[in-house]
Amino acid sequence: MPGKLKAKIVAGRHLPVMDRASDLTDAFVEVKFGNTTFKTDVYPKSLNPQWNSEWFKFEVDDEDLQDEPLQITVLDHDTYSANDAIGKVYIDIDPLLSSEAATVISGWFPIYDTIHGIRGEINVLVKVDLFNDLNRFRQSSCGVKFFCTTSIPRCYRAVMVHGFVEELVVNEDPEYQWIDRIRTPRASNEARQRLISLMSGELQRKIGLKVLEMGGNAVVGYLQCFDLEGESGLVVRAIGTACTLDKISNTYAPASAINPCNSSPSKDTKEAGFGEEAPGVPLSSGPPTPLRAQTFSSFSPSKSYSRQSSSSDTELSLTPKTARICLSPSSPTLQSKSSPIPTTKALRSTTPPPLHVSQSDTAMLRKSVSFSEDLLLAASGMGSGGSAGKEAGPLKALLRQQTQSALEQREFPFFTLTSFPAGFLLHVGGVVSARSVKLLDRIHNPALGNTRSYKLLDWNSFTADEPETRDAWWEEIRQEIKSHAKALGCHAVVGYSESTSICEEVCILSASGTAAVLSSRFMQDGALDMDHRLSRQQAPVFTSGTEKGEGDMGSSASLGFEDLAPPGCGFCHIPYDELNMPFPAQLTYCHCCRRFKVPDVLFTTIDLPTEANVTGKGCLIQARLCRTKKKAQGEGNATAISNLLPFLEYELHTQLMNKLKLRSMNALFGLRIQISIGENMLLGLASATGVYLTPLPSPGGIQIAGKTPSDITYEQHISNMQKKINDTIAKNKELYEVNPPKLFTLDPEAFRCINTELVEEVIGSPIPEPRQRSRLFRSHSESSDEVSELDLSHGKKDAFVLEIDDTDAVEDIHSLLTDAPTPPGFYSCNTEIMPGIYNWTSALQMFTSVRVFRLSNVNLTNQGLNKVFNDLCENLLKSLYFKLRSMVPCCLCHLNFTVAVPEDELIQVAVTAVAMSFDKEQTLENGRQSCDKTLMKAITENEEQLQFPLELTAESSSNPLSSAKGLSEVSGALPSARAPSVDYSSFTDRCSSWIEQLRLKAHTIRRGSIKTMSSLEKASPLPEGRSRSLRSNRSYAGGSVAVVKMTPLSFIPGTKIIKYLGIINMFFIRETTSLREEGGVSGFLHSFIAEVFAMVRAHVAALGGNAVVSYSMKECVFMENPNKNQAQCLINVSGDAVIFVRESELEATPPQPQSASTQTSSSGEGT
Amino acid sequence: MSVELDVFVGNTTIMDKEVYQLWLNGYTVNDAVKVRIEGGVMEECEASAEVLLSDTMDQFRTFQMCERLLQNPAKLANQLLFQIPPDRQAMLIERYYAFDDAFVREVLGKKLSKGTKKDLDDVSAKTGITLKSCRRQFDNFKRVFKVVEELKGPLVENIKQHFLLPDQLARDYAAIVFFANNRFETGKKKLQYLTFQDFAFCAGQLINYWTVGAVDNMVEDMDVDLDKEFLQDLKDLKILITDKDLLDQHKSLVCVALRGKTKVFNEMEANFKNLSRGLVNIAAKLTNTKDVRDFFIDLVEKFIEPCKSDKWTSTDVNLYLTHYTNSAHILDTFKHQTVWTRYMGVIKSCILRMYHE
């Protein structure tokens, strides 16, 4: 009996008229928790009743507290007939269970009815008294904090990042139960809402238990999803990253200790020092704390979660091969060896290359399509060569083993985070993704209550009776992702997410993330040890800088390792041996440090790291695709879909690549590819934020080549197009301020002997004509490059050729050019921060926009469909720009598109984003500043370069020969690799042309060697950050109260989040049988979305908060039947309720860390 | 192929003032789009007609959803559905309750009943204001009327408090309510030259000096009904015209005071008895509801028109009325000084306001 829940019903207002005779209402309230119900008195004849009830007390298990919502029903008393329900309020108690979150829920809640919407408001007071439960076998996990935010939350510090947690629960969907035929729509909707509320409570509790077991106290990047599988049931699943978080108190001054990288870096320096309540406060206030402390200590974190350790050994050695097996004839044996599920393994192959379409149907069906890398691996046909290469580069291998060990113990070294504490993310490989097409089957004799054991039949497993759970499906996909990451020389996957698309009984499961190499420092208790060993290992490679870092580490480690902040280019460096690339890529030396290889293009699913060196601004890049599909049933349908998937993904990728080049950029962040299935079409939408990463080579233009050069008019046409493309590129360069990288670099050899002490001087010295110098340097580097092949390919880089010889290609290019530029004053991105814009004002507008498009003609070609879909998205964006024109200059951040095919001829696009205006005048100032910053960076980079002369020589002396060999091997094996043509003429040709293109582009998966960061580099974002925060200080004064802000971002500009009040996770159903009267479908959905916003705001306000961050609308399922005048809509939203204060209201100056202040002053000198 | 559903919902409700005005004016979405296109917003923002249509539809829908709240402005402030900054709320309310002078002139003084509402299409045809807008304005009048009808306290304050209107607008509504309650005739041809603001001014005068509220401020309907006792007392003023001596005395006093000061002295002297009779008769008849309704007509017929035909200027009128009022105080046998002051104060300012040159 560890908890007492108390609720008090205070009053109501704006109630609807329930009694026509008197135009009044006799309202009373039922308060229900679990199976206990209390009632208030009837307050007769009033639309604004004052119940002022006693405290209703529920004595319950904490397990129930976590699972169950408090259910408040407002009714109209009727003497002669049944009481009429006015509406309900569900209150999630969870935020009250964590001692650090809210202590009381008190406020006005909208009374919601699934048929009538909001009907008045009710004022409620809820409290929880928790008792200590020392039972170690308890089923509850009270006190574990949940965050939707995909970074370390603002007022916390990550002590440890434990890793991936996942859970799913399954139940029958009440909508499809037999009883639904006899009950009212209202009862059915309420049953569904309640069930989902229960299931998400349960899910959260179970995940919490796992976190406690791992020794953590929080889940960050919590992502919960619903799969409405129709007749086969309802799946609620969640993934997240278990962490141990510490509240930042005044005593921890270091600015970079938490450095919540997702924010604009400016604030962090300021925020970090700001006082939270000392840790003692929450400790004393909440009963569960001692308990948590106990669990915490009883688990040795190094043991990690038991379930996960089991498979680690085998995974380590075997999985690298699995990634590349798909092509080689010998693969089946390898495969089964490494396969966790031997029976299905033979079928569960990775993507067969497009050339192998003729493979058996089953294989095709079962395959999980994994994007680029599979294609690449397949295409390159160098599987065998690759596997041997794992042993090469002994230093790096050793290094990798070291860092890996922390991760290898985990079953899935996945992280749902998209931005990381400083020094955590070392290298980024590239996007890894996997998809799998499954056929849903009816649940056989579901046993009520036993949620997890619902057996779901896999439609094409060998033995049809063999059960397979959803768990296994996901496990399969995760294994694949893991193996892809391994193939990229990465031991972890970051920015990981999972999604599904369901149409009838076919379901696509998708997972994607970014392969990465992480520092082990946040991983284990022994992290410190690890780091020391690591740096010793690296000693031969990295000289003084690391040594220095190591020296400091002992003291600073607990403060957050600020000494190891990565340099702005570190994460771009390839994490693998260039000798043994799993695919041919064009590598160049990093344009920042000149010592490590970087790929020419980098795709990731994470946010742009704050420390990244970026030139200019970023922009939203979208690839959109629509493909028709024949209507089919069951297996046939699934086959058709899985056959289409690789083509879809390929074309999406090509589009992304083209659009990236068109904008003269070389990296994508926040890449999200969504594929939706409908009865007769497949939709693909890829969104990402393109940026120009300074370390990466400047992208070449796009060249168009015609196939029949004899025709003069044709030639003209082509040259016209070419001109258009060139113009667009030039325009974009200007728009996004993507200039040739302003590098300030010096001949490394000349400075080889200069040590770190010289840094200050270099900073102070004037830097003449950086551009010229960079050019100088570049030519130098190229000429000094001993690898002639590399040079060649470097030259070829510009020859990104699109060949047109049919309408298809013309269309493609056309669509490439029809993307309307954003109107002046607007920028857009789908990530947390927009590179190049820092001086946000407090003007903030979160919005959701939904459009449904009906395709009325029956016979649409793929091109036609594409155009329709493309126009739909473009028009939607245009509308958004128009709507928000008053906020100019402004940036649409976190533009999150979701597409769906709700019915045969309907396409639904939903967007949630936030528009934030920024100060234009300060942009200039800022531009100047960023210019300074570039210089600064160049200096630091340069100086960093100087720190490691040994390494350079080592590499140049040992590698070039071998890498030259490697490259020539590659080019020898693929003589056509550089053939600058893409043939669209026939299907098979097309397949092979992919390969060529892919080679040319060498996209997606990039690797870099493992490297520690320079301790000094970190300083470069700081000066700017500080001055920025000062500026924002100036620009805000006052603000309205009682307003709840909402944003999909994890921060609100100009403010500081001082408290997280708990997670908001709400599910609503709205139905109408009078669609026309409610203003048609648009009117219906409009008011529903407004109502959802209102309910979210009310809950946050009741928790005492004034904002929701990391808000997202994860589900918006809309169904209509205009003939019957009916419509139904389901919406699921989530976010973190927080309290923020304006920075201007915080007068105290944060204690600046030493390094920051010195850097600031030095930057001042620089300017 | 068509957009089946298109919604945009902001956490802070986005409302464009210009579109709001178009909505208030009762335009259809398509007409509003046309107006906006002509307004040049497209060139300004590089938008297409399609975008404009979508935006207009969306905003019209938002306004429609808000309308329920606007009809009860106090609710707008504490409702949860739309997050609207306070200044925006004030703007929404003010504009929703704003009315066209042309419209209000048609309805002023009429009974705010269903019958009148039915005739709104005639009003719409006559004024060129859309029927939708006419209905909104009419309903606003009626709503305000119904709410304040039963309230105690000063009329303007009540309107301000219940409908959160700015002072000037609240005064206008007070005038409308006052006119509707007393059913003053304002539609006659002879009154057509008067604007709503003229009437509103007069209403303000009447409310301030002639209603129950002018003496007692805690009575129901205090500002809506004229002070019956006062109206009764007005009958006593008749002595000014019935008593021949008094009339002559009064005339000579005014003539002495005005001699040489006005160009229309002769006309004034000739007309004095007529004018005085006119004004006093109006006063004496006010106990009759029917005659109250004709108050403004009477003022025009009995005073303003004769003066106009003699080409009096406003200054002449002002001068005359001032001395006419003051001279009565000097009359020894005239005992009704208070009533006279209360009466003539209002009459003077009303006539001056209504006297358009």
Short mmCIF file of C-alpha atoms in Angstrom, two decimals, chain A residues 240-400:
data_model
loop_
_atom_site.label_atom_id
_atom_site.label_comp_id
_atom_site.label_asym_id
_atom_site.label_seq_id
_atom_site.Cartn_x
_atom_site.Cartn_y
_atom_site.Cartn_z
CA GLY A 240 14.48 5.45 -25.07
CA THR A 241 17.91 5.98 -23.68
CA ALA A 242 18.52 5.13 -20.05
CA CYS A 243 20.69 7.63 -18.25
CA THR A 244 21.79 8.61 -14.83
CA LEU A 245 21.14 12.29 -14.53
CA ASP A 246 22.18 14.71 -11.89
CA LYS A 247 20.48 17.96 -11.22
CA ILE A 248 22.88 20.76 -11.74
CA SER A 249 23.41 22.70 -8.60
CA ASN A 250 25.24 25.90 -8.04
CA THR A 251 28.34 24.17 -6.98
CA TYR A 252 28.97 22.65 -10.35
CA ALA A 253 30.03 25.64 -12.20
CA PRO A 254 31.47 24.27 -15.39
CA ALA A 255 29.81 25.61 -18.44
CA SER A 256 30.46 22.62 -20.54
CA ALA A 257 29.65 20.09 -17.91
CA ILE A 258 26.30 19.47 -19.39
CA ASN A 259 26.54 21.58 -22.40
CA PRO A 260 23.16 20.56 -23.74
CA CYS A 261 24.44 20.55 -27.19
CA ASN A 262 21.14 20.76 -28.90
CA SER A 263 20.64 24.30 -27.89
CA SER A 264 22.13 27.31 -29.34
CA PRO A 265 25.44 27.12 -27.69
CA SER A 266 25.22 30.60 -26.40
CA LYS A 267 22.89 29.91 -23.63
CA ASP A 268 24.68 26.99 -22.28
CA THR A 269 27.58 28.91 -21.09
CA LYS A 270 25.24 31.14 -19.29
CA GLU A 271 22.76 28.63 -18.11
CA ALA A 272 25.07 26.08 -16.78
CA GLY A 273 26.06 28.13 -13.87
CA PHE A 274 22.59 29.02 -12.88
CA GLY A 275 21.30 27.81 -9.65
CA GLU A 276 18.96 24.95 -9.41
CA GLU A 277 17.79 23.92 -6.06
CA ALA A 278 20.57 22.07 -4.43
CA PRO A 279 20.23 18.32 -4.82
CA GLY A 280 19.31 18.14 -1.20
CA VAL A 281 15.93 19.67 -1.78
CA PRO A 282 14.42 16.96 -3.90
CA LEU A 283 16.09 14.38 -1.76
CA SER A 284 14.36 15.48 1.33
CA SER A 285 11.01 16.10 -0.21
CA GLY A 286 10.27 12.87 -1.96
CA PRO A 287 9.92 9.53 -0.32
CA PRO A 288 11.03 7.48 -3.31
CA THR A 289 14.45 8.98 -3.38
CA PRO A 290 16.10 6.83 -0.78
CA LEU A 291 14.72 3.89 -2.54
CA ARG A 292 16.22 4.93 -5.77
CA ALA A 293 19.49 5.51 -4.16
CA GLN A 294 19.42 2.02 -2.89
CA THR A 295 18.76 0.40 -6.18
CA PHE A 296 21.29 2.53 -7.70
CA SER A 297 24.01 1.34 -5.46
CA SER A 298 23.04 -2.26 -5.47
CA PHE A 299 23.50 -2.60 -9.16
CA SER A 300 26.94 -2.38 -10.43
CA PRO A 301 26.43 -0.47 -13.60
CA SER A 302 29.22 -2.26 -15.32
CA LYS A 303 27.16 -5.38 -15.20
CA SER A 304 24.59 -3.54 -17.18
CA TYR A 305 21.32 -5.03 -18.04
CA SER A 306 21.55 -8.77 -17.84
CA ARG A 307 19.47 -9.53 -20.84
CA GLN A 308 21.76 -7.59 -22.97
CA SER A 309 25.05 -9.06 -22.12
CA SER A 310 24.25 -12.49 -23.39
CA SER A 311 24.74 -12.07 -27.05
CA SER A 312 27.54 -9.66 -26.97
CA ASP A 313 30.44 -12.01 -27.50
CA THR A 314 29.30 -13.53 -30.68
CA GLU A 315 28.03 -10.31 -32.03
CA LEU A 316 31.37 -8.77 -31.81
CA SER A 317 33.13 -11.04 -34.14
CA LEU A 318 30.42 -12.19 -36.41
CA THR A 319 28.17 -9.36 -37.26
CA PRO A 320 30.59 -7.39 -39.31
CA LYS A 321 30.26 -10.09 -41.85
CA THR A 322 26.54 -10.22 -41.87
CA ALA A 323 26.38 -6.80 -43.22
CA ARG A 324 28.09 -7.69 -46.35
CA ILE A 325 26.92 -11.17 -46.96
CA CYS A 326 23.94 -10.48 -49.02
CA LEU A 327 25.71 -10.70 -52.26
CA SER A 328 28.38 -13.27 -52.06
CA PRO A 329 27.32 -16.79 -52.85
CA SER A 330 28.86 -18.07 -49.70
CA SER A 331 26.74 -15.90 -47.56
CA PRO A 332 24.16 -18.37 -46.31
CA THR A 333 26.64 -20.12 -44.12
CA LEU A 334 27.96 -16.99 -42.65
CA GLN A 335 24.54 -15.78 -42.15
CA SER A 336 23.26 -18.65 -40.20
CA LYS A 337 26.25 -18.56 -37.99
CA SER A 338 25.62 -15.08 -36.85
CA SER A 339 21.91 -15.27 -36.96
CA PRO A 340 20.10 -15.03 -33.69
CA ILE A 341 17.07 -16.76 -35.15
CA PRO A 342 18.43 -19.63 -37.18
CA THR A 343 15.18 -20.84 -38.65
CA THR A 344 14.23 -17.64 -40.23
CA LYS A 345 17.67 -16.51 -40.97
CA ALA A 346 18.05 -18.06 -44.32
CA LEU A 347 15.20 -16.00 -45.49
CA ARG A 348 15.97 -12.93 -43.62
CA SER A 349 18.63 -11.63 -45.83
CA THR A 350 19.64 -8.11 -46.17
CA THR A 351 18.68 -6.30 -49.28
CA PRO A 352 19.42 -8.17 -52.37
CA PRO A 353 20.84 -5.81 -54.85
CA PRO A 354 18.45 -4.62 -57.45
CA LEU A 355 20.18 -6.84 -59.96
CA HIS A 356 18.97 -9.83 -58.10
CA VAL A 357 15.36 -9.11 -58.35
CA SER A 358 14.86 -12.52 -59.77
CA GLN A 359 15.57 -14.15 -56.45
CA SER A 360 12.94 -16.25 -54.89
CA ASP A 361 9.87 -14.43 -53.84
CA THR A 362 10.06 -15.42 -50.29
CA ALA A 363 13.46 -14.00 -49.89
CA MET A 364 12.32 -10.80 -51.34
CA LEU A 365 9.42 -10.63 -49.07
CA ARG A 366 11.22 -11.31 -45.94
CA LYS A 367 14.05 -9.12 -46.68
CA SER A 368 14.46 -6.04 -44.72
CA VAL A 369 15.42 -3.35 -47.01
CA SER A 370 18.24 -1.48 -45.63
CA PHE A 371 19.07 1.54 -47.48
CA SER A 372 22.19 2.85 -48.90
CA GLU A 373 24.82 0.78 -47.32
CA ASP A 374 23.25 -2.39 -48.42
CA LEU A 375 22.95 -1.16 -51.89
CA LEU A 376 26.41 0.04 -51.70
CA LEU A 377 27.77 -3.13 -50.34
CA ALA A 378 25.90 -5.01 -52.89
CA ALA A 379 26.94 -2.76 -55.61
CA SER A 380 30.54 -2.70 -54.82
CA GLY A 381 30.72 -6.42 -54.77
CA MET A 382 33.66 -6.24 -52.52
CA GLY A 383 32.24 -8.24 -49.70
CA SER A 384 35.11 -10.59 -49.31
CA GLY A 385 37.70 -7.92 -49.49
CA GLY A 386 35.96 -5.98 -46.84
CA SER A 387 35.76 -8.67 -44.27
CA ALA A 388 39.46 -9.17 -44.28
CA GLY A 389 40.03 -5.54 -43.76
CA LYS A 390 38.73 -5.52 -40.26
CA GLU A 391 42.12 -6.49 -39.03
CA ALA A 392 44.01 -3.83 -40.83
CA GLY A 393 45.07 -0.64 -39.24
CA PRO A 394 46.16 -2.20 -35.97
CA LEU A 395 46.16 0.96 -34.05
CA LYS A 396 42.68 1.88 -34.91
CA ALA A 397 41.44 -1.60 -34.40
CA LEU A 398 42.91 -1.69 -30.97
CA LEU A 399 41.44 1.63 -30.25
CA ARG A 400 38.09 0.56 -31.47
#
